[in-house]
Structure formats: C-alpha cells, structure tokens
Amino acid sequence: QVQLVESGGGLVQAGGSLRLSCAASGRTFSIYTMAWFRQAPGKEREFVAAINWSRGTTNYADSVKGRFTISRDGTKNTVVLQMNSLKPEDTAVYYCAARRQVITTTPSDYSYWGQGTQVTVSS
C-alpha cells in the first residue's frame, strides 16, 4: 500500500502563488506515476498535472500549462505542485494520486489518493 498526504493549500488572491506538497509513504518503490487532480463544487474531478517518478517526464492540462509546475524530490518521496498566476477558476480541492503504470489523465486509473487540500483563489 501507498499512503499520500497533501499540504499547502489555502486562500490566495488572483495572480498569486501557492505551493502544494504530497508526501508518499509505504511501498513507494512501486510508484511509477504521481499526479495532481482537482475537483470544484458540482464538477467532476479533473486532471491537473503528472510526473513519471523515475524519469521526471511531465504532463499538464491545457488549462494550467505555463502557470503550474510539477516536480519530485526522490530523496523525500515528495511531489510538489507550484502554482503561479492563479485564477478564480483554479479554486478546488486538490488531490494527489499515484499509480504503478504510465501517466494517464483519467482519475479511475489511479489506485492511491490523498485526502485533498483546499485551494481558494479570490478575485
């Protein structure tokens, strides 16, 4: 099993920045991909960004390209989502997820999930 714990959410004004972290523990050697998803009230959970744990290759949703950056720290088993130029439409609960296969953008493909952290962007 893999356990994921997110941190770093909060309230920020439009144009500001936030940094989310996700710490992985347990059978972390089995992780191939780590990703961030988000879910706004009344909406489906959507893909934000993902990273291949060993190679460092990344994938981003079009809506966050150029504003968000995903990175990993293998020594700390942590993945970070740096969010800049935040917009009110980025407001959501952000979830960290992991899977044992290649990057996908479908939530149901991910086996492990964190509890989520709230990000609120005011206009």
mmCIF file with all atom_site columns, C-alpha atoms in Angstrom:
data_model
loop_
_atom_site.group_PDB
_atom_site.id
_atom_site.type_symbol
_atom_site.label_atom_id
_atom_site.label_alt_id
_atom_site.label_comp_id
_atom_site.label_asym_id
_atom_site.label_entity_id
_atom_site.label_seq_id
_atom_site.pdbx_PDB_ins_code
_atom_site.Cartn_x
_atom_site.Cartn_y
_atom_site.Cartn_z
_atom_site.occupancy
_atom_site.B_iso_or_equiv
_atom_site.pdbx_formal_charge
_atom_site.auth_seq_id
_atom_site.auth_comp_id
_atom_site.auth_asym_id
_atom_site.auth_atom_id
_atom_site.pdbx_PDB_model_num
ATOM 1   C CA . GLN A 1 1   ? 0.000   0.000  0.000   1.00 0.00 ? 1   GLN A CA 1
ATOM 2   C CA . VAL A 1 2   ? 0.951   3.614  -0.552  1.00 0.00 ? 2   VAL A CA 1
ATOM 3   C CA . GLN A 1 3   ? -0.156  6.486  1.642   1.00 0.00 ? 3   GLN A CA 1
ATOM 4   C CA . LEU A 1 4   ? -0.330  10.048 0.322   1.00 0.00 ? 4   LEU A CA 1
ATOM 5   C CA . VAL A 1 5   ? -0.637  13.207 2.406   1.00 0.00 ? 5   VAL A CA 1
ATOM 6   C CA . GLU A 1 6   ? -1.120  16.634 0.844   1.00 0.00 ? 6   GLU A CA 1
ATOM 7   C CA . SER A 1 7   ? -0.281  20.001 2.358   1.00 0.00 ? 7   SER A CA 1
ATOM 8   C CA . GLY A 1 8   ? -0.007  23.628 1.318   1.00 0.00 ? 8   GLY A CA 1
ATOM 9   C CA . GLY A 1 9   ? -3.491  24.658 0.310   1.00 0.00 ? 9   GLY A CA 1
ATOM 10  C CA . GLY A 1 10  ? -5.056  27.942 1.346   1.00 0.00 ? 10  GLY A CA 1
ATOM 11  C CA . LEU A 1 11  ? -6.604  31.223 0.283   1.00 0.00 ? 11  LEU A CA 1
ATOM 12  C CA . VAL A 1 12  ? -4.841  33.487 -2.197  1.00 0.00 ? 12  VAL A CA 1
ATOM 13  C CA . GLN A 1 13  ? -5.762  36.446 -4.358  1.00 0.00 ? 13  GLN A CA 1
ATOM 14  C CA . ALA A 1 14  ? -5.927  36.144 -8.119  1.00 0.00 ? 14  ALA A CA 1
ATOM 15  C CA . GLY A 1 15  ? -2.465  36.415 -9.617  1.00 0.00 ? 15  GLY A CA 1
ATOM 16  C CA . GLY A 1 16  ? -0.844  34.960 -6.522  1.00 0.00 ? 16  GLY A CA 1
ATOM 17  C CA . SER A 1 17  ? 1.009   31.699 -5.971  1.00 0.00 ? 17  SER A CA 1
ATOM 18  C CA . LEU A 1 18  ? 0.672   28.577 -3.847  1.00 0.00 ? 18  LEU A CA 1
ATOM 19  C CA . ARG A 1 19  ? 2.850   25.522 -3.428  1.00 0.00 ? 19  ARG A CA 1
ATOM 20  C CA . LEU A 1 20  ? 1.264   22.129 -2.765  1.00 0.00 ? 20  LEU A CA 1
ATOM 21  C CA . SER A 1 21  ? 3.233   19.164 -1.478  1.00 0.00 ? 21  SER A CA 1
ATOM 22  C CA . CYS A 1 22  ? 2.390   15.475 -1.411  1.00 0.00 ? 22  CYS A CA 1
ATOM 23  C CA . ALA A 1 23  ? 4.373   13.125 0.779   1.00 0.00 ? 23  ALA A CA 1
ATOM 24  C CA . ALA A 1 24  ? 4.298   9.434  -0.120  1.00 0.00 ? 24  ALA A CA 1
ATOM 25  C CA . SER A 1 25  ? 4.971   6.612  2.326   1.00 0.00 ? 25  SER A CA 1
ATOM 26  C CA . GLY A 1 26  ? 4.626   2.855  2.403   1.00 0.00 ? 26  GLY A CA 1
ATOM 27  C CA . ARG A 1 27  ? 5.507   0.812  -0.703  1.00 0.00 ? 27  ARG A CA 1
ATOM 28  C CA . THR A 1 28  ? 6.804   3.836  -2.586  1.00 0.00 ? 28  THR A CA 1
ATOM 29  C CA . PHE A 1 29  ? 9.123   1.708  -4.738  1.00 0.00 ? 29  PHE A CA 1
ATOM 30  C CA . SER A 1 30  ? 6.031   0.573  -6.639  1.00 0.00 ? 30  SER A CA 1
ATOM 31  C CA . ILE A 1 31  ? 5.116   4.110  -7.729  1.00 0.00 ? 31  ILE A CA 1
ATOM 32  C CA . TYR A 1 32  ? 5.564   4.867  -11.426 1.00 0.00 ? 32  TYR A CA 1
ATOM 33  C CA . THR A 1 33  ? 3.418   7.989  -11.780 1.00 0.00 ? 33  THR A CA 1
ATOM 34  C CA . MET A 1 34  ? 2.317   10.689 -9.373  1.00 0.00 ? 34  MET A CA 1
ATOM 35  C CA . ALA A 1 35  ? -0.299  13.218 -10.312 1.00 0.00 ? 35  ALA A CA 1
ATOM 36  C CA . TRP A 1 36  ? -2.466  16.074 -9.143  1.00 0.00 ? 36  TRP A CA 1
ATOM 37  C CA . PHE A 1 37  ? -6.191  16.262 -9.793  1.00 0.00 ? 37  PHE A CA 1
ATOM 38  C CA . ARG A 1 38  ? -8.731  18.822 -8.663  1.00 0.00 ? 38  ARG A CA 1
ATOM 39  C CA . GLN A 1 39  ? -12.437 18.933 -8.056  1.00 0.00 ? 39  GLN A CA 1
ATOM 40  C CA . ALA A 1 40  ? -14.548 22.057 -7.855  1.00 0.00 ? 40  ALA A CA 1
ATOM 41  C CA . PRO A 1 41  ? -18.043 22.031 -6.286  1.00 0.00 ? 41  PRO A CA 1
ATOM 42  C CA . GLY A 1 42  ? -20.556 20.441 -8.614  1.00 0.00 ? 42  GLY A CA 1
ATOM 43  C CA . LYS A 1 43  ? -17.906 19.378 -11.101 1.00 0.00 ? 43  LYS A CA 1
ATOM 44  C CA . GLU A 1 44  ? -16.120 16.146 -11.898 1.00 0.00 ? 44  GLU A CA 1
ATOM 45  C CA . ARG A 1 45  ? -12.594 15.509 -10.760 1.00 0.00 ? 45  ARG A CA 1
ATOM 46  C CA . GLU A 1 46  ? -10.165 16.685 -13.434 1.00 0.00 ? 46  GLU A CA 1
ATOM 47  C CA . PHE A 1 47  ? -6.523  16.084 -14.272 1.00 0.00 ? 47  PHE A CA 1
ATOM 48  C CA . VAL A 1 48  ? -4.057  18.868 -13.493 1.00 0.00 ? 48  VAL A CA 1
ATOM 49  C CA . ALA A 1 49  ? -0.510  17.511 -13.867 1.00 0.00 ? 49  ALA A CA 1
ATOM 50  C CA . ALA A 1 50  ? 1.505   14.305 -13.595 1.00 0.00 ? 50  ALA A CA 1
ATOM 51  C CA . ILE A 1 51  ? 5.122   13.222 -13.379 1.00 0.00 ? 51  ILE A CA 1
ATOM 52  C CA . ASN A 1 52  ? 6.938   9.978  -14.138 1.00 0.00 ? 52  ASN A CA 1
ATOM 53  C CA . TRP A 1 53  ? 8.616   9.175  -10.841 1.00 0.00 ? 53  TRP A CA 1
ATOM 54  C CA . SER A 1 54  ? 11.900  7.832  -12.228 1.00 0.00 ? 54  SER A CA 1
ATOM 55  C CA . ARG A 1 55  ? 12.354  9.768  -15.470 1.00 0.00 ? 55  ARG A CA 1
ATOM 56  C CA . GLY A 1 56  ? 10.833  13.055 -14.394 1.00 0.00 ? 56  GLY A CA 1
ATOM 57  C CA . THR A 1 57  ? 8.794   13.468 -17.564 1.00 0.00 ? 57  THR A CA 1
ATOM 58  C CA . THR A 1 58  ? 5.674   15.555 -17.066 1.00 0.00 ? 58  THR A CA 1
ATOM 59  C CA . ASN A 1 59  ? 2.224   16.138 -18.478 1.00 0.00 ? 59  ASN A CA 1
ATOM 60  C CA . TYR A 1 60  ? -0.098  19.106 -17.884 1.00 0.00 ? 60  TYR A CA 1
ATOM 61  C CA . ALA A 1 61  ? -3.700  20.005 -18.509 1.00 0.00 ? 61  ALA A CA 1
ATOM 62  C CA . ASP A 1 62  ? -4.008  22.765 -21.093 1.00 0.00 ? 62  ASP A CA 1
ATOM 63  C CA . SER A 1 63  ? -5.694  24.989 -18.529 1.00 0.00 ? 63  SER A CA 1
ATOM 64  C CA . VAL A 1 64  ? -2.588  25.106 -16.313 1.00 0.00 ? 64  VAL A CA 1
ATOM 65  C CA . LYS A 1 65  ? 0.263   24.953 -18.832 1.00 0.00 ? 65  LYS A CA 1
ATOM 66  C CA . GLY A 1 66  ? 2.736   27.762 -18.311 1.00 0.00 ? 66  GLY A CA 1
ATOM 67  C CA . ARG A 1 67  ? 1.354   28.520 -14.842 1.00 0.00 ? 67  ARG A CA 1
ATOM 68  C CA . PHE A 1 68  ? 1.785   25.281 -12.853 1.00 0.00 ? 68  PHE A CA 1
ATOM 69  C CA . THR A 1 69  ? 4.910   23.188 -12.452 1.00 0.00 ? 69  THR A CA 1
ATOM 70  C CA . ILE A 1 70  ? 5.075   19.647 -11.071 1.00 0.00 ? 70  ILE A CA 1
ATOM 71  C CA . SER A 1 71  ? 8.326   18.291 -9.676  1.00 0.00 ? 71  SER A CA 1
ATOM 72  C CA . ARG A 1 72  ? 9.530   15.486 -7.425  1.00 0.00 ? 72  ARG A CA 1
ATOM 73  C CA . ASP A 1 73  ? 12.098  15.000 -4.714  1.00 0.00 ? 73  ASP A CA 1
ATOM 74  C CA . GLY A 1 74  ? 13.051  11.339 -4.749  1.00 0.00 ? 74  GLY A CA 1
ATOM 75  C CA . THR A 1 75  ? 15.034  11.548 -1.530  1.00 0.00 ? 75  THR A CA 1
ATOM 76  C CA . LYS A 1 76  ? 11.965  12.751 0.333   1.00 0.00 ? 76  LYS A CA 1
ATOM 77  C CA . ASN A 1 77  ? 9.351   10.788 -1.653  1.00 0.00 ? 77  ASN A CA 1
ATOM 78  C CA . THR A 1 78  ? 7.578   14.074 -2.252  1.00 0.00 ? 78  THR A CA 1
ATOM 79  C CA . VAL A 1 79  ? 5.909   15.619 -5.271  1.00 0.00 ? 79  VAL A CA 1
ATOM 80  C CA . VAL A 1 80  ? 5.336   19.364 -5.447  1.00 0.00 ? 80  VAL A CA 1
ATOM 81  C CA . LEU A 1 81  ? 2.879   21.428 -7.467  1.00 0.00 ? 81  LEU A CA 1
ATOM 82  C CA . GLN A 1 82  ? 3.981   25.050 -7.799  1.00 0.00 ? 82  GLN A CA 1
ATOM 83  C CA . MET A 1 83  ? 1.005   27.142 -8.861  1.00 0.00 ? 83  MET A CA 1
ATOM 84  C CA . ASN A 1 84  ? 1.596   30.657 -10.177 1.00 0.00 ? 84  ASN A CA 1
ATOM 85  C CA . SER A 1 85  ? -0.686  33.270 -11.739 1.00 0.00 ? 85  SER A CA 1
ATOM 86  C CA . LEU A 1 86  ? -3.646  31.686 -10.003 1.00 0.00 ? 86  LEU A CA 1
ATOM 87  C CA . LYS A 1 87  ? -7.152  32.405 -11.267 1.00 0.00 ? 87  LYS A CA 1
ATOM 88  C CA . PRO A 1 88  ? -10.526 32.154 -9.509  1.00 0.00 ? 88  PRO A CA 1
ATOM 89  C CA . GLU A 1 89  ? -11.341 29.187 -11.742 1.00 0.00 ? 89  GLU A CA 1
ATOM 90  C CA . ASP A 1 90  ? -8.441  27.299 -10.130 1.00 0.00 ? 90  ASP A CA 1
ATOM 91  C CA . THR A 1 91  ? -10.482 27.139 -6.914  1.00 0.00 ? 91  THR A CA 1
ATOM 92  C CA . ALA A 1 92  ? -10.993 23.477 -5.996  1.00 0.00 ? 92  ALA A CA 1
ATOM 93  C CA . VAL A 1 93  ? -9.957  20.677 -3.703  1.00 0.00 ? 93  VAL A CA 1
ATOM 94  C CA . TYR A 1 94  ? -6.630  19.407 -4.996  1.00 0.00 ? 94  TYR A CA 1
ATOM 95  C CA . TYR A 1 95  ? -5.816  15.715 -4.697  1.00 0.00 ? 95  TYR A CA 1
ATOM 96  C CA . CYS A 1 96  ? -2.530  13.886 -5.004  1.00 0.00 ? 96  CYS A CA 1
ATOM 97  C CA . ALA A 1 97  ? -2.682  10.470 -6.677  1.00 0.00 ? 97  ALA A CA 1
ATOM 98  C CA . ALA A 1 98  ? -0.311  7.648  -7.584  1.00 0.00 ? 98  ALA A CA 1
ATOM 99  C CA . ARG A 1 99  ? -0.306  4.606  -9.818  1.00 0.00 ? 99  ARG A CA 1
ATOM 100 C CA . ARG A 1 100 ? 2.069   1.810  -10.823 1.00 0.00 ? 100 ARG A CA 1
ATOM 101 C CA . GLN A 1 101 ? 1.850   2.404  -14.575 1.00 0.00 ? 101 GLN A CA 1
ATOM 102 C CA . VAL A 1 102 ? 2.436   5.164  -17.124 1.00 0.00 ? 102 VAL A CA 1
ATOM 103 C CA . ILE A 1 103 ? 0.906   8.613  -16.916 1.00 0.00 ? 103 ILE A CA 1
ATOM 104 C CA . THR A 1 104 ? -2.792  8.861  -17.666 1.00 0.00 ? 104 THR A CA 1
ATOM 105 C CA . THR A 1 105 ? -5.263  11.677 -17.167 1.00 0.00 ? 105 THR A CA 1
ATOM 106 C CA . THR A 1 106 ? -8.173  9.504  -16.007 1.00 0.00 ? 106 THR A CA 1
ATOM 107 C CA . PRO A 1 107 ? -8.880  9.568  -12.258 1.00 0.00 ? 107 PRO A CA 1
ATOM 108 C CA . SER A 1 108 ? -10.129 5.977  -12.149 1.00 0.00 ? 108 SER A CA 1
ATOM 109 C CA . ASP A 1 109 ? -6.721  4.765  -13.388 1.00 0.00 ? 109 ASP A CA 1
ATOM 110 C CA . TYR A 1 110 ? -5.097  5.827  -10.114 1.00 0.00 ? 110 TYR A CA 1
ATOM 111 C CA . SER A 1 111 ? -5.007  3.414  -7.199  1.00 0.00 ? 111 SER A CA 1
ATOM 112 C CA . TYR A 1 112 ? -3.842  5.682  -4.407  1.00 0.00 ? 112 TYR A CA 1
ATOM 113 C CA . TRP A 1 113 ? -5.246  9.026  -3.288  1.00 0.00 ? 113 TRP A CA 1
ATOM 114 C CA . GLY A 1 114 ? -4.587  11.618 -0.644  1.00 0.00 ? 114 GLY A CA 1
ATOM 115 C CA . GLN A 1 115 ? -7.292  13.282 1.411   1.00 0.00 ? 115 GLN A CA 1
ATOM 116 C CA . GLY A 1 116 ? -7.223  16.523 -0.570  1.00 0.00 ? 116 GLY A CA 1
ATOM 117 C CA . THR A 1 117 ? -6.341  20.112 0.225   1.00 0.00 ? 117 THR A CA 1
ATOM 118 C CA . GLN A 1 118 ? -8.500  23.173 -0.444  1.00 0.00 ? 118 GLN A CA 1
ATOM 119 C CA . VAL A 1 119 ? -7.253  25.918 -2.746  1.00 0.00 ? 119 VAL A CA 1
ATOM 120 C CA . THR A 1 120 ? -9.345  29.078 -2.927  1.00 0.00 ? 120 THR A CA 1
ATOM 121 C CA . VAL A 1 121 ? -8.497  31.940 -5.276  1.00 0.00 ? 121 VAL A CA 1
ATOM 122 C CA . SER A 1 122 ? -10.346 35.189 -4.689  1.00 0.00 ? 122 SER A CA 1
ATOM 123 C CA . SER A 1 123 ? -10.980 37.724 -7.437  1.00 0.00 ? 123 SER A CA 1
#
